[in-house]
CSV table of C-alpha atoms in Angstrom, one decimal:
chain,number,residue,atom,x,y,z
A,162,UNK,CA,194.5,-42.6,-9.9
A,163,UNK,CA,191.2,-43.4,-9.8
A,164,UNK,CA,188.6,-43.9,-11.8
A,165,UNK,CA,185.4,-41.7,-11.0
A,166,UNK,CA,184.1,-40.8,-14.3
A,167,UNK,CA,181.0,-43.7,-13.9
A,168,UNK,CA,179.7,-41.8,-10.4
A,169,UNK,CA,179.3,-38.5,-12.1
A,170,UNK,CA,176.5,-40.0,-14.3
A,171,UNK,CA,175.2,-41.9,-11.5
A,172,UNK,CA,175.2,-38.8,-8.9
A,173,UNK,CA,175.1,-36.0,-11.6
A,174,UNK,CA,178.6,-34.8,-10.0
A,175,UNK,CA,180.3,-31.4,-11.3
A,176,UNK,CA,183.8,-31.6,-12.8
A,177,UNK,CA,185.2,-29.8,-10.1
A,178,UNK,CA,183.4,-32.0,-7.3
A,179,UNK,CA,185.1,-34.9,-9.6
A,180,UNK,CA,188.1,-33.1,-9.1
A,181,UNK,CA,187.9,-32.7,-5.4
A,182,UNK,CA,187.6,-36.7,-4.7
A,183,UNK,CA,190.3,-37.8,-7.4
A,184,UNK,CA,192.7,-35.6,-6.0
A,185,UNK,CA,191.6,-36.5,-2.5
A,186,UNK,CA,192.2,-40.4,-2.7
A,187,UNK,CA,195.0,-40.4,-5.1
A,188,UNK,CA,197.9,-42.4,-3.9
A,189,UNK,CA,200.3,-39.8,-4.6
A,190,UNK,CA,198.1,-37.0,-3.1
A,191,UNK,CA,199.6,-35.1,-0.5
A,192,UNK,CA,195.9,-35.1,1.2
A,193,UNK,CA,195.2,-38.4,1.0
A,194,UNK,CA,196.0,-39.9,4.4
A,195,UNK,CA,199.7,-39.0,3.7
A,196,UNK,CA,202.4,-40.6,1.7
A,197,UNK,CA,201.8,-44.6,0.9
A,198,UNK,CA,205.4,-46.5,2.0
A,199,UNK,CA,207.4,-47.3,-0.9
A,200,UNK,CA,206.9,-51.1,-0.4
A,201,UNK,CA,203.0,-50.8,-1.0
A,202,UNK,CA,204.5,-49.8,-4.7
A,203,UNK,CA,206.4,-53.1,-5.1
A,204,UNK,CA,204.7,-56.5,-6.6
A,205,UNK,CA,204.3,-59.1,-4.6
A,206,UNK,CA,205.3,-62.6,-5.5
A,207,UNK,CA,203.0,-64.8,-8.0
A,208,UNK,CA,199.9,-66.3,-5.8
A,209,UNK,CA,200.0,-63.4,-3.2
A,210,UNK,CA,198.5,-60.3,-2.4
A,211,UNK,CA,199.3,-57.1,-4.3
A,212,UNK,CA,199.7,-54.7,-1.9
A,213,UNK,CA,199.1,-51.6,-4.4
A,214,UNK,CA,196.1,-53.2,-6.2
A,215,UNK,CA,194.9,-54.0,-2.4
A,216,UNK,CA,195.2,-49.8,-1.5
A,217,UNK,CA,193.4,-49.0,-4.6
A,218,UNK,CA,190.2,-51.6,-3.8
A,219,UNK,CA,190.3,-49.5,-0.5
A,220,UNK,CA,190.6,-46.2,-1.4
A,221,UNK,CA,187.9,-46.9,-4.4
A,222,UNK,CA,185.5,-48.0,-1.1
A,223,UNK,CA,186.7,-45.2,1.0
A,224,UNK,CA,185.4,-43.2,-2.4
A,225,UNK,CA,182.2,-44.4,-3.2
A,226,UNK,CA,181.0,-44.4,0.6
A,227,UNK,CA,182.0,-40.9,0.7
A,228,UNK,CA,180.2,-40.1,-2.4
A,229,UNK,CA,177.1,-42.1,-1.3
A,230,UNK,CA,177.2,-39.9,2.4
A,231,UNK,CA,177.2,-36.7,0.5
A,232,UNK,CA,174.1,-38.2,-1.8
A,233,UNK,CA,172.1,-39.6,0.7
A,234,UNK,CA,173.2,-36.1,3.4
A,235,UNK,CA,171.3,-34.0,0.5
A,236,UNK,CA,167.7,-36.0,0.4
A,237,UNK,CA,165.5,-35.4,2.8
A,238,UNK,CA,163.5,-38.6,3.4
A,239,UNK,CA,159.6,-38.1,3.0
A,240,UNK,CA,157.5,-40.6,5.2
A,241,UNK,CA,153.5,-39.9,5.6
A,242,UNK,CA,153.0,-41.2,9.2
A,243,UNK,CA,150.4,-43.7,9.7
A,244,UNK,CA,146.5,-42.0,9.9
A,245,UNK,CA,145.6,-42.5,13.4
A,246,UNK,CA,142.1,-43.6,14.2
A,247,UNK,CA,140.1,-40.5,14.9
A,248,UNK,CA,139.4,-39.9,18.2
A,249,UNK,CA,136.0,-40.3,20.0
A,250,UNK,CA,135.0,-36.8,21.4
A,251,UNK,CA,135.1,-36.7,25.0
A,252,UNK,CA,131.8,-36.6,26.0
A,253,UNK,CA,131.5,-40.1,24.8
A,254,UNK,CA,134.8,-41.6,25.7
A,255,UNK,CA,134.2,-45.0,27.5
A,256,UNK,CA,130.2,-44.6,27.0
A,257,UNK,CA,128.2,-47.5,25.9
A,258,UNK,CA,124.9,-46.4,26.3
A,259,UNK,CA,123.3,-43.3,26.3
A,260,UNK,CA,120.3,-42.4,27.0
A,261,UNK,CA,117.8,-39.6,25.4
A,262,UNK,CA,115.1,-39.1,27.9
A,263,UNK,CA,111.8,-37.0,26.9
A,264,UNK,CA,108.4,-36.1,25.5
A,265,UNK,CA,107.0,-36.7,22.2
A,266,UNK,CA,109.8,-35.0,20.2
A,267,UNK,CA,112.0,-37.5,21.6
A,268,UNK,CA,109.7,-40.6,21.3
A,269,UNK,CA,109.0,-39.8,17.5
A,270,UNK,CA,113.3,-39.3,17.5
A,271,UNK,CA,113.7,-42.8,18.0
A,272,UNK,CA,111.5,-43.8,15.0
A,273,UNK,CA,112.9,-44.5,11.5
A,274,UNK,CA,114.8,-41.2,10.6
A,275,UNK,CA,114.0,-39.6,13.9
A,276,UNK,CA,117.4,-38.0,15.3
A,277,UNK,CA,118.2,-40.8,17.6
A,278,UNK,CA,117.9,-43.0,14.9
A,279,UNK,CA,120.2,-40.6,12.5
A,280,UNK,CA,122.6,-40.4,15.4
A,281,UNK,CA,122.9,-43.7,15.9
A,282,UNK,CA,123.8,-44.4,12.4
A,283,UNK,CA,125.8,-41.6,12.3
A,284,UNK,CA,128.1,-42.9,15.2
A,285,UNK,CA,128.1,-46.6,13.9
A,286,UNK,CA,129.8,-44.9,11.4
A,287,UNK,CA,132.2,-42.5,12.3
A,288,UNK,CA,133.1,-45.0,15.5
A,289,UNK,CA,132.6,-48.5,14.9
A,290,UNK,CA,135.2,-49.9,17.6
A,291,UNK,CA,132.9,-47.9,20.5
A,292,UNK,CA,129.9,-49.7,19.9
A,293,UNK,CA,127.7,-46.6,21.2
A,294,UNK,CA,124.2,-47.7,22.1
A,295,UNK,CA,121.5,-44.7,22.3
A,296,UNK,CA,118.4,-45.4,23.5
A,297,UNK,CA,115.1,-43.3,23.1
A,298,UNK,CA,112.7,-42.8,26.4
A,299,UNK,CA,110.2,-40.2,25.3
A,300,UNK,CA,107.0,-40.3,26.1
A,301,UNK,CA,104.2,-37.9,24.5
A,302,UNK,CA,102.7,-35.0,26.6
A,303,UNK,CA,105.2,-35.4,29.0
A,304,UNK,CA,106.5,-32.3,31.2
A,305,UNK,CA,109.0,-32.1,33.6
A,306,UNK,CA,107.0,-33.5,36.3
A,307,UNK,CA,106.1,-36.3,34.4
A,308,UNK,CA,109.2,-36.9,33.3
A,309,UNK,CA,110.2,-37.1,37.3
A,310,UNK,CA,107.8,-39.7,37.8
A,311,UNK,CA,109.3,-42.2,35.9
A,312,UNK,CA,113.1,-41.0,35.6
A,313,UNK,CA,114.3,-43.9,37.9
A,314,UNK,CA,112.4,-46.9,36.3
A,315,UNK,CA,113.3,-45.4,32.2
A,316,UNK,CA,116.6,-43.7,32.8
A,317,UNK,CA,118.8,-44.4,36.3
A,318,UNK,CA,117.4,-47.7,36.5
A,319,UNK,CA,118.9,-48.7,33.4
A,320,UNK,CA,122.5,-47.9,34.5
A,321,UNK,CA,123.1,-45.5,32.1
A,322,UNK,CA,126.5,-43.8,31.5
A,323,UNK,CA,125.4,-40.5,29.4
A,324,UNK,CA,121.9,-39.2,30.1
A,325,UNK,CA,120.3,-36.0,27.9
A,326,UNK,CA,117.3,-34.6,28.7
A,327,UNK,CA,115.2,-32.5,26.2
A,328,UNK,CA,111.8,-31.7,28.1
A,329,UNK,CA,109.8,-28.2,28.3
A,330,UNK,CA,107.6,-27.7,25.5
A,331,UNK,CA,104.8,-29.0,27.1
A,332,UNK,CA,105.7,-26.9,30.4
A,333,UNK,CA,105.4,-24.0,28.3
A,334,UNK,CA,101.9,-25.3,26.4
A,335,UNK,CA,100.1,-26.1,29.6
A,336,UNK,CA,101.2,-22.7,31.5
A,337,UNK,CA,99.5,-20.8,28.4
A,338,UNK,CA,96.2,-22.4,28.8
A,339,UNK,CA,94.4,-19.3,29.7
A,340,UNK,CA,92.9,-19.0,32.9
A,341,UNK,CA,93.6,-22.5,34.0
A,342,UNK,CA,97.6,-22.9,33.3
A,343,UNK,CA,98.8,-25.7,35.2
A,344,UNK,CA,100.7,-25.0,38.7
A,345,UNK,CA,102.8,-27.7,38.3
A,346,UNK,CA,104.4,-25.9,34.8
A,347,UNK,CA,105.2,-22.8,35.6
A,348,UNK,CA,109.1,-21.6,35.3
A,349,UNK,CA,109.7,-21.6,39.0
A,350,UNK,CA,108.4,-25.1,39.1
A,351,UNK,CA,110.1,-26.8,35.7
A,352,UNK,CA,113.4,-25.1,37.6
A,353,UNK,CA,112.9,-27.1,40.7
A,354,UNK,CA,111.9,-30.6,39.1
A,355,UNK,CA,114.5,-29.9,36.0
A,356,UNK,CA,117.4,-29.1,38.6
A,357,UNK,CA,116.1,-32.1,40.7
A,358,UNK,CA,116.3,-34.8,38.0
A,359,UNK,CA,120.4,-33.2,37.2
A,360,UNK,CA,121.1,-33.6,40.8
A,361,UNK,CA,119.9,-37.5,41.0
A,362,UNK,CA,121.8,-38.7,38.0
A,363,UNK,CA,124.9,-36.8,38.9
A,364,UNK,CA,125.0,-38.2,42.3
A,365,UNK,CA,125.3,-41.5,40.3
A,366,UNK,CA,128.6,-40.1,38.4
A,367,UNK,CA,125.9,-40.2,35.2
A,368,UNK,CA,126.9,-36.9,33.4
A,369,UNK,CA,124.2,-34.9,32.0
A,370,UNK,CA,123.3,-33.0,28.7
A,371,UNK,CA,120.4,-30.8,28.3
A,372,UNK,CA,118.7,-30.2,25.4
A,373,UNK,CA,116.5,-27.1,25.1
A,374,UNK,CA,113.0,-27.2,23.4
A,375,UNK,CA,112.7,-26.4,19.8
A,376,UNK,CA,110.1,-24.1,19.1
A,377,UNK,CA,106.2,-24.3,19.3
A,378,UNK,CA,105.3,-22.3,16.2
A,379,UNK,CA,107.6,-21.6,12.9
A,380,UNK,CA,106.4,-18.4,13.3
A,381,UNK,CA,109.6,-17.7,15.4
A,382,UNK,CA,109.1,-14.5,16.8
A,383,UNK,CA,105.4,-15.4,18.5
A,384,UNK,CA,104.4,-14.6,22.0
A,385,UNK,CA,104.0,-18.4,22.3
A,386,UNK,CA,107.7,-18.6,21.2
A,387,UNK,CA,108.4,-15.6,22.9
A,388,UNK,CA,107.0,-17.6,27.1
A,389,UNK,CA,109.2,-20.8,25.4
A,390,UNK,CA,112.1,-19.0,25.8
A,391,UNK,CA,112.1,-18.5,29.4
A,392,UNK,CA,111.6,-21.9,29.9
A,393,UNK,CA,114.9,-22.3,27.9
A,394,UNK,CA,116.8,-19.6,30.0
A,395,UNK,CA,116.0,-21.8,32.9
A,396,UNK,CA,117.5,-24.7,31.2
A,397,UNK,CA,120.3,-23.3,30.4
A,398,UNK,CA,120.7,-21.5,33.9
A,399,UNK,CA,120.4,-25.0,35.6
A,400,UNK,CA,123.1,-26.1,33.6
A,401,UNK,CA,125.6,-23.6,34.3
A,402,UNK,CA,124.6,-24.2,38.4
A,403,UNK,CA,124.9,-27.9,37.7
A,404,UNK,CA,127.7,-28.1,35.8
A,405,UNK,CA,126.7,-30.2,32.6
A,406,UNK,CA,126.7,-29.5,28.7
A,407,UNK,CA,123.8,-27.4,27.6
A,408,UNK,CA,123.0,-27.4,23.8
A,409,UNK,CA,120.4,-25.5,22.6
A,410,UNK,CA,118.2,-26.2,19.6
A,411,UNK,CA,115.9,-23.4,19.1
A,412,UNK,CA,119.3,-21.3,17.6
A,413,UNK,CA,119.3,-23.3,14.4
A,414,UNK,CA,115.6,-23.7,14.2
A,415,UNK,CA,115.0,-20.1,14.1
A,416,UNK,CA,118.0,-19.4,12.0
A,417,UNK,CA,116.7,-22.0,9.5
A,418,UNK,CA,113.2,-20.9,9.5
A,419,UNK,CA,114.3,-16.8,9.2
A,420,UNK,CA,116.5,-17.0,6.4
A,421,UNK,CA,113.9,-19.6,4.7
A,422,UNK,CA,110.5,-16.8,5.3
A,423,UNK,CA,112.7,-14.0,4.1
A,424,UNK,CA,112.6,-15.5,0.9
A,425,UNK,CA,109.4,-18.0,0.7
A,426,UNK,CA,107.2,-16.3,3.4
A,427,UNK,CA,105.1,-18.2,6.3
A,428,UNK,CA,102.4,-20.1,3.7
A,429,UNK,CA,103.5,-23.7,5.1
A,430,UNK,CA,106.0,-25.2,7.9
A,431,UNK,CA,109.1,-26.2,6.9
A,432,UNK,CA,110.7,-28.2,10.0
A,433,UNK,CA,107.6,-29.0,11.4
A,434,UNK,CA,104.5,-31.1,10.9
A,435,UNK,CA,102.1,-29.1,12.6
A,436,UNK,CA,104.5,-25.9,14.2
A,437,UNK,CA,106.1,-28.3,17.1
A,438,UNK,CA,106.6,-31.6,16.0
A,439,UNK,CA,109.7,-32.3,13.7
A,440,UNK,CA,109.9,-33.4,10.5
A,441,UNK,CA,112.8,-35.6,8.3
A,442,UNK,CA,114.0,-32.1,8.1
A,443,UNK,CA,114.2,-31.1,11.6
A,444,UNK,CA,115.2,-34.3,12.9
A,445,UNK,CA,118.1,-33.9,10.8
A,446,UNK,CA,118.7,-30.4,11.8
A,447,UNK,CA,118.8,-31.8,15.6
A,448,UNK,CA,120.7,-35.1,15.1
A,449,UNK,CA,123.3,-32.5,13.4
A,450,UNK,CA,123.4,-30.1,16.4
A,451,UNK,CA,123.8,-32.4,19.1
A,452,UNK,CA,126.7,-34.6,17.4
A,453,UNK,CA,128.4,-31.2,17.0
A,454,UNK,CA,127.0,-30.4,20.3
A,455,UNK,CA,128.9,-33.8,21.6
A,456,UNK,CA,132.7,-32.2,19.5
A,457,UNK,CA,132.5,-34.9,16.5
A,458,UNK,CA,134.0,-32.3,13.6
A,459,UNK,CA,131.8,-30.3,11.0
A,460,UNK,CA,133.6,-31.5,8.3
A,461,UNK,CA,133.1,-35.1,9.1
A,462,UNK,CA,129.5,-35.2,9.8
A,463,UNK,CA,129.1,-32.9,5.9
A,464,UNK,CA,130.7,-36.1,4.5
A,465,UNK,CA,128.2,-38.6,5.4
A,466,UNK,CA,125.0,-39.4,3.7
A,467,UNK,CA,122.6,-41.5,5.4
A,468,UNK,CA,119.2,-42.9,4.0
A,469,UNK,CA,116.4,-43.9,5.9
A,470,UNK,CA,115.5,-47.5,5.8
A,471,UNK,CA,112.7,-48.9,4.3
């Protein structure tokens, strides 16, 4: 018979399950690969092998394997695969530099804690091994026409592989000037030389993002605010015809500011220096919407604090 009583400790085995494997690979079972011939029973001579002790070595092996199959047949192995490297979204796979093209919004952007800078050290971050280079071309009191002017010299001539464009505030300012708007800024016009500059960097295989003007007064609901947001149904009209990403910032900027003046009124501007420049705030608030904007997750970008440098 034998001798099983050390695995039930080790495997916590029930007296019956004891049962089952002593009776199973006992020599005289009637289950246990049938009856042993009678001259496994005699002794061998002095200095040879003992057939019988020889049988029970096996059968004890042919035990504790089956013992150690049933054991390991009831774990279930737990592994936690390797973390993969989180993915770069898509509209920046295989981009090295982007470039931010502009008016004054966009110049001050590149400054210390300006959303290019933030969204550069946001990137660094979250994608080190993509070495992401953004690059700031605003220049103030530009409109769209100015913008035109030198779009090959700041922007295609630098061999760009990502260009957004955030222009129209000042289209919008200068066609309000009372009697004297300028022709070259009304909606009909900003939709010709907005759809034109698309066109040239997309025949260049240069995808495009455009990025709607903010706001020109925190008091969001302002017939100033009111003519800006033609100029951003254009924008986002030429990008459905043109086929590139819009993102729109004016959404968060009036959500901001309404749920703010519900509960602290209109005394002072809150995103703004002077109603249509940003502040730390509003840089932040447009950094934020554009990496979002570009499908880098919520969740990561709330678990990053950056500091402007000093």
């Amino acid at each position: 018979m034998i001798k099983v009583d050390g695995l039930s400790q080790l495997y916590n085995l029930e007296p019956e399950a004891l049962s089952r494997i002593e009776h199973r690979f006992s020599p005289s079972s009637e289950n246990s690969m049938g009856q042993l011939p009678n001259y496994y029973l005699l002794n061998s001579a002095p200095g040879k092998l003992n057939p019988l002790k020889s049988s029970q070595r096996l059968f004890r092996a042919i035990a504790l394997l089956c013992v150690a199959m049933l054991f390991l047949g009831s774990v279930t192995l737990c592994v936690t695969p390797p973390q993969p490297t989180p993915d770069v979204p898509i509209p920046l796979q295989g981009k090295q530099k982007v470039i931010i093209a502009g008016d004054s919004i966009t110049k001050a952007g590149g400054q210390n804690g300006g959303f290019v800078w933030l969204m550069q050290r946001y990137l660094d971050t979250l994608y080190p091994q993509q070495k992401i280079e953004l690059i700031g071309a605003g220049v103030s009191g530009n409109t769209a026409m100015d913008l035109a002017a030198r779009f090959q010299a700041d922007v295609l001539g630098q061999d760009p592989d990502l260009v957004a464009i955030e222009i129209g505030t000042n289209d919008a300012l200068q066609n309000l000037q009372g009697s004297s708007p300028n022709p070259q800024t009304t909606p009909a016009f900003y939709r010709q030389t907005l759809t034109q500059l698309v066109q040239a960097a997309q025949s260049r295989q240069i995808p495009v993002i455009l990025l709607s003007p903010i706001l020109v007064s925190e008091t969001v609901n302002s017939q100033d605010n009111r003519r800006l947001a033609e100029y951003v149904a254009v924008m986002q009209e030429i990008a459905i015809q043109q086929r590139c990403q819009f993102i729109n910032l004016t959404i968060p900027f009036r959500e901001v500011l309404l749920t703010y003046q519900r509960y602290g009124g209109q005394a002072q501007n809150l995103l703004t220096r002077d109603g249509i420049h940003p502040n730390s705030a509003g840089h932040q608030i447009i950094a934020y919407t554009l990496l979002k904007g570009w499908g880098i997750p919520e969740q990561r970008l709330q678990s990053l604090r950056l500091q402007p440098s000093r």
